[in-house]
PDB file of C-alpha atoms in Angstrom:
ATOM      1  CA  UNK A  24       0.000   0.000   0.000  1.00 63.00           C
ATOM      2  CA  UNK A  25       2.201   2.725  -1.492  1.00 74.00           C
ATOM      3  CA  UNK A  26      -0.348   5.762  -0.734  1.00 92.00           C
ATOM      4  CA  UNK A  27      -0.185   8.847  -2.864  1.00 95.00           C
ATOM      5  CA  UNK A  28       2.781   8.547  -5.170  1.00 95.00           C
ATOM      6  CA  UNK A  29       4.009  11.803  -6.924  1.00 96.00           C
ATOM      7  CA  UNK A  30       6.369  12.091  -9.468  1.00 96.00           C
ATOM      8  CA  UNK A  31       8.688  13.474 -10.279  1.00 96.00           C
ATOM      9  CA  UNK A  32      10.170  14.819  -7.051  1.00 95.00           C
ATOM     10  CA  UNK A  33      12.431  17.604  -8.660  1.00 96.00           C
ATOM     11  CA  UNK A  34      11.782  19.549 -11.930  1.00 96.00           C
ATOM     12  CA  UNK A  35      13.559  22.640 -13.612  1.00 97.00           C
ATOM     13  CA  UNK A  36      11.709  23.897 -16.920  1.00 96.00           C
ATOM     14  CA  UNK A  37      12.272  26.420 -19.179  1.00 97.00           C
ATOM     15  CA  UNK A  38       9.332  29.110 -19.261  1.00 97.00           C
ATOM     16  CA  UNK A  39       6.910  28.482 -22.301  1.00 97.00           C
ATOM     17  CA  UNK A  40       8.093  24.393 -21.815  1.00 97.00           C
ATOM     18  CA  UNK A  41       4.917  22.123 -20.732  1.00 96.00           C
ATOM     19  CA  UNK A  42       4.790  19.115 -18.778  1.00 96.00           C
ATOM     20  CA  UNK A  43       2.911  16.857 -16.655  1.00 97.00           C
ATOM     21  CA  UNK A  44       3.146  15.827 -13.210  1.00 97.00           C
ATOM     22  CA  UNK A  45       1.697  12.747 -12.121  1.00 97.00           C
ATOM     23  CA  UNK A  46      -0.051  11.668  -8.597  1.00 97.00           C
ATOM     24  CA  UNK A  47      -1.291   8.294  -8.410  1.00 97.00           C
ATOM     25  CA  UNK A  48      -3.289   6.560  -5.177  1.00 96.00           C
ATOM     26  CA  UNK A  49      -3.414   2.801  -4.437  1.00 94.00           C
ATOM     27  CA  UNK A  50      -6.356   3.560  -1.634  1.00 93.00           C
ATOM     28  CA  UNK A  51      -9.384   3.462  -3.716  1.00 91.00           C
ATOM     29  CA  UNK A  52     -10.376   7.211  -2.586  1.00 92.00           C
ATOM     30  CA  UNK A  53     -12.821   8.990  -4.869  1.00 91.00           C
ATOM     31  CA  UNK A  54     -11.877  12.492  -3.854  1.00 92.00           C
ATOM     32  CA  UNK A  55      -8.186  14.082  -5.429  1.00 94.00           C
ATOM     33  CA  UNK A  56      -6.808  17.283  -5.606  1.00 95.00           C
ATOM     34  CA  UNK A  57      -4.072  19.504  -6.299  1.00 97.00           C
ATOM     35  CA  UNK A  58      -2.327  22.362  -4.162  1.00 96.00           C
ATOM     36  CA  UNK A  59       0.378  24.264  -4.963  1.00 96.00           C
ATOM     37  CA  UNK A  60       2.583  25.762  -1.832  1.00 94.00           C
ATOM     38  CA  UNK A  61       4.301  29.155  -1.620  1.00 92.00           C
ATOM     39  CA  UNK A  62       6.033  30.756   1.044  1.00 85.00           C
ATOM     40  CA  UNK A  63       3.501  33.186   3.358  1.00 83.00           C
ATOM     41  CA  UNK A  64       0.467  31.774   1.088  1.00 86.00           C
ATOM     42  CA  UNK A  65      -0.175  28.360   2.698  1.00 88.00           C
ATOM     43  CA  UNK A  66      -1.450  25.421   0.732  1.00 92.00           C
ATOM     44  CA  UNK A  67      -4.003  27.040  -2.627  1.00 94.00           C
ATOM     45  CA  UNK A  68      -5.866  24.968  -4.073  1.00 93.00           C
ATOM     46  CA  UNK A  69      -5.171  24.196  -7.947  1.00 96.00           C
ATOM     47  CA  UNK A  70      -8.035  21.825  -9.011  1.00 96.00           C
ATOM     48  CA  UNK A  71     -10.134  18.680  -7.669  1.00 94.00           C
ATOM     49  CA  UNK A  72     -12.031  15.769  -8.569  1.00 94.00           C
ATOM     50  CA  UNK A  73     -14.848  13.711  -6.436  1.00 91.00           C
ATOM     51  CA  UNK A  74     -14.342  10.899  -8.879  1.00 91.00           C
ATOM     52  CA  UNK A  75     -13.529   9.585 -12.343  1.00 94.00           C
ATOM     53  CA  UNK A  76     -14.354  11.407 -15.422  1.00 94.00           C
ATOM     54  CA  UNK A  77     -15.252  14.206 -12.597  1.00 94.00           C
ATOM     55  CA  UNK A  78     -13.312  17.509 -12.402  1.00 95.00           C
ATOM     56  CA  UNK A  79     -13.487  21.226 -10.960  1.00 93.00           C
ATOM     57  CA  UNK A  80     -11.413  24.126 -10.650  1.00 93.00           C
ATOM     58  CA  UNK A  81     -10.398  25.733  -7.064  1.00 91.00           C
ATOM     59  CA  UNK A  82      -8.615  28.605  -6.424  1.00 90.00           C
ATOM     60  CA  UNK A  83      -5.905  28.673  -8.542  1.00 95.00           C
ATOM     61  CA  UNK A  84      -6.348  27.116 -11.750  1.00 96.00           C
ATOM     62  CA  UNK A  85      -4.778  29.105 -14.497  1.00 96.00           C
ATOM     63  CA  UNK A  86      -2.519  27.200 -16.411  1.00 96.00           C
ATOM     64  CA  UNK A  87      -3.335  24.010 -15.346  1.00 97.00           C
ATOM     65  CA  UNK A  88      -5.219  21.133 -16.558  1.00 97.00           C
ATOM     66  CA  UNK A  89      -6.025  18.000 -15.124  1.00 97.00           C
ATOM     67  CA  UNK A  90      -7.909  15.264 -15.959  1.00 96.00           C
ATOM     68  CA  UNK A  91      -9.357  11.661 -14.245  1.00 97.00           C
ATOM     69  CA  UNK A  92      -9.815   9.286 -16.396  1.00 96.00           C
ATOM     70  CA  UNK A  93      -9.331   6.455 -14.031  1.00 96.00           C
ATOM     71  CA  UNK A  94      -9.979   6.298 -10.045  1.00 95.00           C
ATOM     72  CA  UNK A  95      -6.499   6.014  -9.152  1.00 96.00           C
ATOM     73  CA  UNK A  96      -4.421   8.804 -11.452  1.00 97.00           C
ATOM     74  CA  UNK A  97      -5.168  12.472 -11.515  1.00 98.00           C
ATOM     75  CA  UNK A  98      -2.122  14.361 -13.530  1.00 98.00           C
ATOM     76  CA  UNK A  99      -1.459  17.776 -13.517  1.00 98.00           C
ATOM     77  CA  UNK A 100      -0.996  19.579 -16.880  1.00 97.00           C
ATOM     78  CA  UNK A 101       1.257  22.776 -17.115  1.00 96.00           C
ATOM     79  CA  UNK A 102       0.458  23.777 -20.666  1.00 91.00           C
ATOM     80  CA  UNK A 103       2.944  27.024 -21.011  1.00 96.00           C
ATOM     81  CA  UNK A 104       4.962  26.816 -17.712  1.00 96.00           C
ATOM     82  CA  UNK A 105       6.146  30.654 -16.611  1.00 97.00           C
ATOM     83  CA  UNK A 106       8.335  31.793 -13.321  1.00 96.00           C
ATOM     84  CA  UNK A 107       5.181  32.618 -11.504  1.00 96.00           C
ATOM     85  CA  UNK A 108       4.467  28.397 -11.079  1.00 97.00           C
ATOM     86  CA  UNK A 109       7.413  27.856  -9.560  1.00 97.00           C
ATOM     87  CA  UNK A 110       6.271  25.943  -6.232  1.00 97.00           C
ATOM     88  CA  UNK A 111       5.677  23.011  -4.637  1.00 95.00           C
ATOM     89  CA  UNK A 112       3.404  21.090  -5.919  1.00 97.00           C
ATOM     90  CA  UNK A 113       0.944  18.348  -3.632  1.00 96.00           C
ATOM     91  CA  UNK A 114      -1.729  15.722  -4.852  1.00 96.00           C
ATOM     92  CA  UNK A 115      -3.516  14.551  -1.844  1.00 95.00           C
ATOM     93  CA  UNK A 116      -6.582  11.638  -2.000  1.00 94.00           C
ATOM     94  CA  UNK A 117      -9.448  11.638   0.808  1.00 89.00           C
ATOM     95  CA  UNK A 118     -11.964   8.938   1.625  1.00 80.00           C
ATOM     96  CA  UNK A 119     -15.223  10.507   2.957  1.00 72.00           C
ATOM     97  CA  UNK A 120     -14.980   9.708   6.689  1.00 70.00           C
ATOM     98  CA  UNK A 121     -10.803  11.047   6.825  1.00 77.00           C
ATOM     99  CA  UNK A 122      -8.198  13.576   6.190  1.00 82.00           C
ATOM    100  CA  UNK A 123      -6.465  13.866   3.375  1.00 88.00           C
ATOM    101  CA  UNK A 124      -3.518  11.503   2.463  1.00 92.00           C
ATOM    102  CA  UNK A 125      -0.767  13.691   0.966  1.00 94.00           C
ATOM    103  CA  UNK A 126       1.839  12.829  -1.624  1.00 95.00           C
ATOM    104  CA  UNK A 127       5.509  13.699  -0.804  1.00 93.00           C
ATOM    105  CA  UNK A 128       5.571  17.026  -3.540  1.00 94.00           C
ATOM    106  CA  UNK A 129       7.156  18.013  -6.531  1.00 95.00           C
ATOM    107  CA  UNK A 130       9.586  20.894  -6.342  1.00 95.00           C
ATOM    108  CA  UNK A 131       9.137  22.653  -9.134  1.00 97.00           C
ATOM    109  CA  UNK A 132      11.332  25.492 -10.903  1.00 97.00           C
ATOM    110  CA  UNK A 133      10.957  27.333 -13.831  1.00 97.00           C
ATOM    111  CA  UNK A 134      13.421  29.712 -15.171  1.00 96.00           C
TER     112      UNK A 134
ATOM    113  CA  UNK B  10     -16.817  31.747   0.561  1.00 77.00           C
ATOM    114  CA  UNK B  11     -15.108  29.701   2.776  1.00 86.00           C
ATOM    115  CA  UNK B  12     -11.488  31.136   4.926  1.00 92.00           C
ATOM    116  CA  UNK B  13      -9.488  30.001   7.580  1.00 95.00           C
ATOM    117  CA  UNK B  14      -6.969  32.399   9.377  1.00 96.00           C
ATOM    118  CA  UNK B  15      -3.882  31.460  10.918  1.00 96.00           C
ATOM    119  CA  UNK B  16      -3.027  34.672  12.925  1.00 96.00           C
ATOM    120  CA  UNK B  17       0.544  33.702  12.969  1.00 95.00           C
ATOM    121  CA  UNK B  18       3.495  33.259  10.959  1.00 95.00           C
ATOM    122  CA  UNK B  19       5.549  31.636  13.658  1.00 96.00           C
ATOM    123  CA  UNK B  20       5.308  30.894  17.278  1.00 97.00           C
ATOM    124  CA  UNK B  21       8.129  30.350  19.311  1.00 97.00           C
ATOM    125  CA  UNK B  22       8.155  28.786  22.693  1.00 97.00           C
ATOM    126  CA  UNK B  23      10.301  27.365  25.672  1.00 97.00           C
ATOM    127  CA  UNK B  24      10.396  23.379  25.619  1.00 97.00           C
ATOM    128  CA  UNK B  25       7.891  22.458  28.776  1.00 97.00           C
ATOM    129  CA  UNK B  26       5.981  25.661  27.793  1.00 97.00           C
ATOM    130  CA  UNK B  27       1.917  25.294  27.030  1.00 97.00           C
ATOM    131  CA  UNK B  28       1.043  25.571  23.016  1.00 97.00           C
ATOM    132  CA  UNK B  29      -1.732  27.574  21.721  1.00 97.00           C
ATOM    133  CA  UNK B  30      -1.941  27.376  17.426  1.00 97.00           C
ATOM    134  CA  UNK B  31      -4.819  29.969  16.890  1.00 97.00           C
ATOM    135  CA  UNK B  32      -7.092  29.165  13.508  1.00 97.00           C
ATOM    136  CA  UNK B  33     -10.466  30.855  13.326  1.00 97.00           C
ATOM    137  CA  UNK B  34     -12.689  29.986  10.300  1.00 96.00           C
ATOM    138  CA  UNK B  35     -15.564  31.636   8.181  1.00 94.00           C
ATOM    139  CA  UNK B  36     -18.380  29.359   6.916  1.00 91.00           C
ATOM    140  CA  UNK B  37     -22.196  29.749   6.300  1.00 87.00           C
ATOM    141  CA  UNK B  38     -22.978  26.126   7.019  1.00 83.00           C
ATOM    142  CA  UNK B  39     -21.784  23.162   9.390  1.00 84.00           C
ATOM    143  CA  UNK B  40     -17.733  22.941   8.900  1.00 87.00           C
ATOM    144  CA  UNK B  41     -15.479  20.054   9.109  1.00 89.00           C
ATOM    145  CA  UNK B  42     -12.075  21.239  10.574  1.00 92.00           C
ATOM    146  CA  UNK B  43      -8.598  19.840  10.477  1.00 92.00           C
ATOM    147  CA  UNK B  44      -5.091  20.261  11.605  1.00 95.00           C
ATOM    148  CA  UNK B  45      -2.281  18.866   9.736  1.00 95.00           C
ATOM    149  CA  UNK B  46       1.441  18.777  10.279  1.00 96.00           C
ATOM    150  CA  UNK B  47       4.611  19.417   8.179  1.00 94.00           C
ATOM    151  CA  UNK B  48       7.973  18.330   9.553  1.00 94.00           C
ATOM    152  CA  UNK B  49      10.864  19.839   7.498  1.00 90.00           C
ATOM    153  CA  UNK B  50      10.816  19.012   4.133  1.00 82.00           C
ATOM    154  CA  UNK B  51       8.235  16.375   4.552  1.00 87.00           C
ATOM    155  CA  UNK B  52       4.844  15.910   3.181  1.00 90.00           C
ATOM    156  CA  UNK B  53       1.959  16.930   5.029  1.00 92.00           C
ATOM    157  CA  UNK B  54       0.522  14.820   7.589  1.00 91.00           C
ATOM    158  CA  UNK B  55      -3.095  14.999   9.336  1.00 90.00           C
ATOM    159  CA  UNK B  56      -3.250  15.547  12.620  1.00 92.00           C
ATOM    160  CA  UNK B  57      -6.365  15.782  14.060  1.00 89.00           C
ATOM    161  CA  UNK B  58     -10.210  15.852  13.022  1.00 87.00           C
ATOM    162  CA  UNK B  59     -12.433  17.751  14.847  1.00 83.00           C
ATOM    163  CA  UNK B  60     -15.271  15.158  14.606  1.00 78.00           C
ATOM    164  CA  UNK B  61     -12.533  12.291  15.918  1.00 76.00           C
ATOM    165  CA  UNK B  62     -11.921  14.042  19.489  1.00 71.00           C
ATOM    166  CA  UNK B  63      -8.939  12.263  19.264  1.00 76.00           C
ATOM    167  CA  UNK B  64      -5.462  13.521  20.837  1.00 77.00           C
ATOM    168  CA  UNK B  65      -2.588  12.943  18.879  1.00 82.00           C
ATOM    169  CA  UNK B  66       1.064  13.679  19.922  1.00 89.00           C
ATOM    170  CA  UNK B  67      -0.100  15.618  23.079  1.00 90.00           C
ATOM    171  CA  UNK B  68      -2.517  17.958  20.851  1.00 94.00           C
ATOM    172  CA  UNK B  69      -6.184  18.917  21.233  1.00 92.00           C
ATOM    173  CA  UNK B  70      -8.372  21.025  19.408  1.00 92.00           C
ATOM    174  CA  UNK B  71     -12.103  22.118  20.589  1.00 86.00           C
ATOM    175  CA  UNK B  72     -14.253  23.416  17.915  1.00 89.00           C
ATOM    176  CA  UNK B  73     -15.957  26.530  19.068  1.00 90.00           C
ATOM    177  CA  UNK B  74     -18.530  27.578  16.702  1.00 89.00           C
ATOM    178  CA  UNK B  75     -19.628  30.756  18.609  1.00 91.00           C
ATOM    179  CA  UNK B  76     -16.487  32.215  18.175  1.00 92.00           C
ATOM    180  CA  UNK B  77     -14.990  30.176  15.195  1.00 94.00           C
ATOM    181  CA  UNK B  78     -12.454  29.044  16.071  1.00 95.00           C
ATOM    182  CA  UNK B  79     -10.098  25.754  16.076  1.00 95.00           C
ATOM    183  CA  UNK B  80      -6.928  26.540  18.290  1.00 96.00           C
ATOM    184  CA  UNK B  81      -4.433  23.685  18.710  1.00 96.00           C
ATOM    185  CA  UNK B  82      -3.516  23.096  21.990  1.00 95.00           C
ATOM    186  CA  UNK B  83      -0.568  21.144  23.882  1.00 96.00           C
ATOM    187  CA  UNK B  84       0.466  21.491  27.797  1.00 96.00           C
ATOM    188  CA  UNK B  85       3.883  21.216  27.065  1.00 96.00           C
ATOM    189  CA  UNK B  86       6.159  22.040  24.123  1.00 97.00           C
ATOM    190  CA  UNK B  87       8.845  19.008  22.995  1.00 97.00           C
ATOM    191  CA  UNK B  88      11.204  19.662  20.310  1.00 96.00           C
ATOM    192  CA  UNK B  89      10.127  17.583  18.038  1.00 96.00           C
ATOM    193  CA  UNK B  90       6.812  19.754  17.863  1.00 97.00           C
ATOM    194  CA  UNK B  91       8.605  22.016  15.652  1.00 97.00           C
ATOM    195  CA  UNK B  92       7.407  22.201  12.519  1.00 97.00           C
ATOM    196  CA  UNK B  93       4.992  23.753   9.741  1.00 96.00           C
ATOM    197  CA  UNK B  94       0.963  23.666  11.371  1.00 97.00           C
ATOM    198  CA  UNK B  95      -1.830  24.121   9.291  1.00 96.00           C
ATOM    199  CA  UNK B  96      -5.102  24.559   9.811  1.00 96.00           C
ATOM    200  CA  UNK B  97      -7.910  23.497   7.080  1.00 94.00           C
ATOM    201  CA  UNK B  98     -12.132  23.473   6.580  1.00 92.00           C
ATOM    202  CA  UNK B  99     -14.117  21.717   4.396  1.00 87.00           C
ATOM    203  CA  UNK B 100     -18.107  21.711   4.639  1.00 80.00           C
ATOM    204  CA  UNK B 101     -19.601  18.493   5.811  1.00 72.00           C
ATOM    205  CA  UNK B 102     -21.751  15.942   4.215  1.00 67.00           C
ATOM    206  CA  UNK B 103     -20.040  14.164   0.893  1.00 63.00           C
ATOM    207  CA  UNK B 104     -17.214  15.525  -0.658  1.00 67.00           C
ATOM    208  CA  UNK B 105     -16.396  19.480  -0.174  1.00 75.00           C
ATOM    209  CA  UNK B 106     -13.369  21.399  -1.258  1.00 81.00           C
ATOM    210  CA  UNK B 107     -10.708  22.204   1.333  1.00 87.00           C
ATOM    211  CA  UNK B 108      -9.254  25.338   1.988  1.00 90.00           C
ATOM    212  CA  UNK B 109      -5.686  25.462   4.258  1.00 93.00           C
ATOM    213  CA  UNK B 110      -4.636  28.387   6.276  1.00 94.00           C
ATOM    214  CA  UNK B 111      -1.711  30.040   5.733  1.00 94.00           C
ATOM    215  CA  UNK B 112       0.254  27.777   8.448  1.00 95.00           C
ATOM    216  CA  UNK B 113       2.086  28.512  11.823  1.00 96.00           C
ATOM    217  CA  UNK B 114       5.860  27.629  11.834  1.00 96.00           C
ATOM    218  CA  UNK B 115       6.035  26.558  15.393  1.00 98.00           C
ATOM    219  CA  UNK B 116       9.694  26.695  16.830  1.00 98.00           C
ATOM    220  CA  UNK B 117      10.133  25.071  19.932  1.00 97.00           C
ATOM    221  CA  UNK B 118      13.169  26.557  22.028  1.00 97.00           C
ATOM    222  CA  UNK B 119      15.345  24.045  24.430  1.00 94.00           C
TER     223      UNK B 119
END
C-alpha cells in the first residue's frame, strides 16, 4: 500500500516548456486534488475531482489542466509553464470519513 | 466563501511551555475542521479531526462555533513539535473542497 505517489520529485523547466506531473493513489479514494505551496500563502488549491471522469477548478487554476480518467491517477498539466508556477506542488486523495492523504511534492522550478 | 486564518506566521516557545496554534474559520454552514502537520521538508501529515476528538502527539483542538475558532492546543512544548501547522475546513456531508490556512511555523526553544 504505497499511498499517494508523486512524481517526479524535482523539476527545472524552461518558461513556455509544458509538462505533466503525475499523482497516483493505491487507496481506492474517490476524492483528489491539487495544491500548490508558496512561502507566506499556505497550501491554494489548484483543481479537484470527487471521482472519475469528474473535475473542478479551485482557487488557482490558471494554467493548469487536469484530468481523471481512471480512479487512481489524476495528472497535472502545465500547458505554457512561466516563473510565476514555480512551487511546490501536492496531490492529496481523501476517503469521505478522513483527512487527506498527501503525496511527498514536486519541487518545481521554472526559469 | 469559505477562509481560515492562521493569525501567525511563527510561534516560538520554551520546551515544557503550554502551546496555543490559533485558527479561526468563516463558513455559512456546518464545517469540518482539520489540523495537519509538516515536519521539514516532509509531506503533510493529518493531525487531528475535529469530529474524531482524538489527541494525537499531546494535541487537542475544541471546535468553538460561537467564536470560530479551532486553536491547537498542547500542555507542554517538545522539540520535536517544531514544525509547519496548518489549519484546514471543508463543509460536511459528501465531498467538499478544502481550503488550508496560511500555516504557523512553530519553533520550539530548548
Amino acid at each position: 500500500n504505497a499511498g499517494v505517489t508523486q512524481t517526479p520529485k524535482f523539476q527545472v523547466l524552461k518558461t513556455g516548456q509544458s509538462m505533466t506531473l503525475q499523482c497516483a493513489q493505491d487507496m481506492n479514494h474517490e476524492y483528489m486534488s491539487w495544491y500548490r505551496q508558496d512561502p507566506g500563502m499556505g497550501l491554494r488549491l489548484i483543481h479537484y475531482s470527487v471521482g472519475a471522469g469528474i473535475t473542478d477548478q479551485g482557487e488557482v487554476p490558471n494554467g493548469y489542466n487536469v484530468s481523471r480518467s481512471t480512479t487512481e491517477d489524476f495528472p497535472l498539466r502545465l500547458l505554457s509553464a512561466a516563473p510565476s508556477q514555480t512551487s511546490v506542488y501536492f496531490c492529496a486523495s481523501r476517503h469521505r470519513q478522513f483527512g487527506y492523504t498527501f503525496g511527498s511534492g514536486t519541487r518545481l522550478t521554472v526559469v | 466563501a469559505q477562509r481560515v486564518t492562521q493569525p501567525e506566521k511563527l510561534l516560538s516557545v520554551f520546551k515544557g511551555a503550554p502551546v496555543e496554534l490559533k485558527c479561526n474559520y468563516s463558513y455559512s454552514g456546518s464545517p469540518e475542521l482539520f489540523w495537519y502537520v509538516q515536519y521539514s521538508r516532509q509531506r503533510l501529515q493529518l493531525l487531528l479531526r475535529h469530529i474524531s476528538r482524538e489527541s494525537i502527539k499531546g494535541f487537542t483542538a475544541d471546535l468553538n462555533k460561537g467564536e470560530t475558532s479551532f486553536h491547537l492546543k498542547k500542555p507542554f512544548a517538545q522539540e520535536e513539535d517544531s514544525a509547519m501547522y496548518y489549519c484546514a475546513l471543508s463543509g460536511s456531508g459528501g465531498y467538499q473542497k478544502v481550503t488550508f490556512g496560511t500555516g504557523t511555523k512553530l519553533q520550539v526553544i530548548p
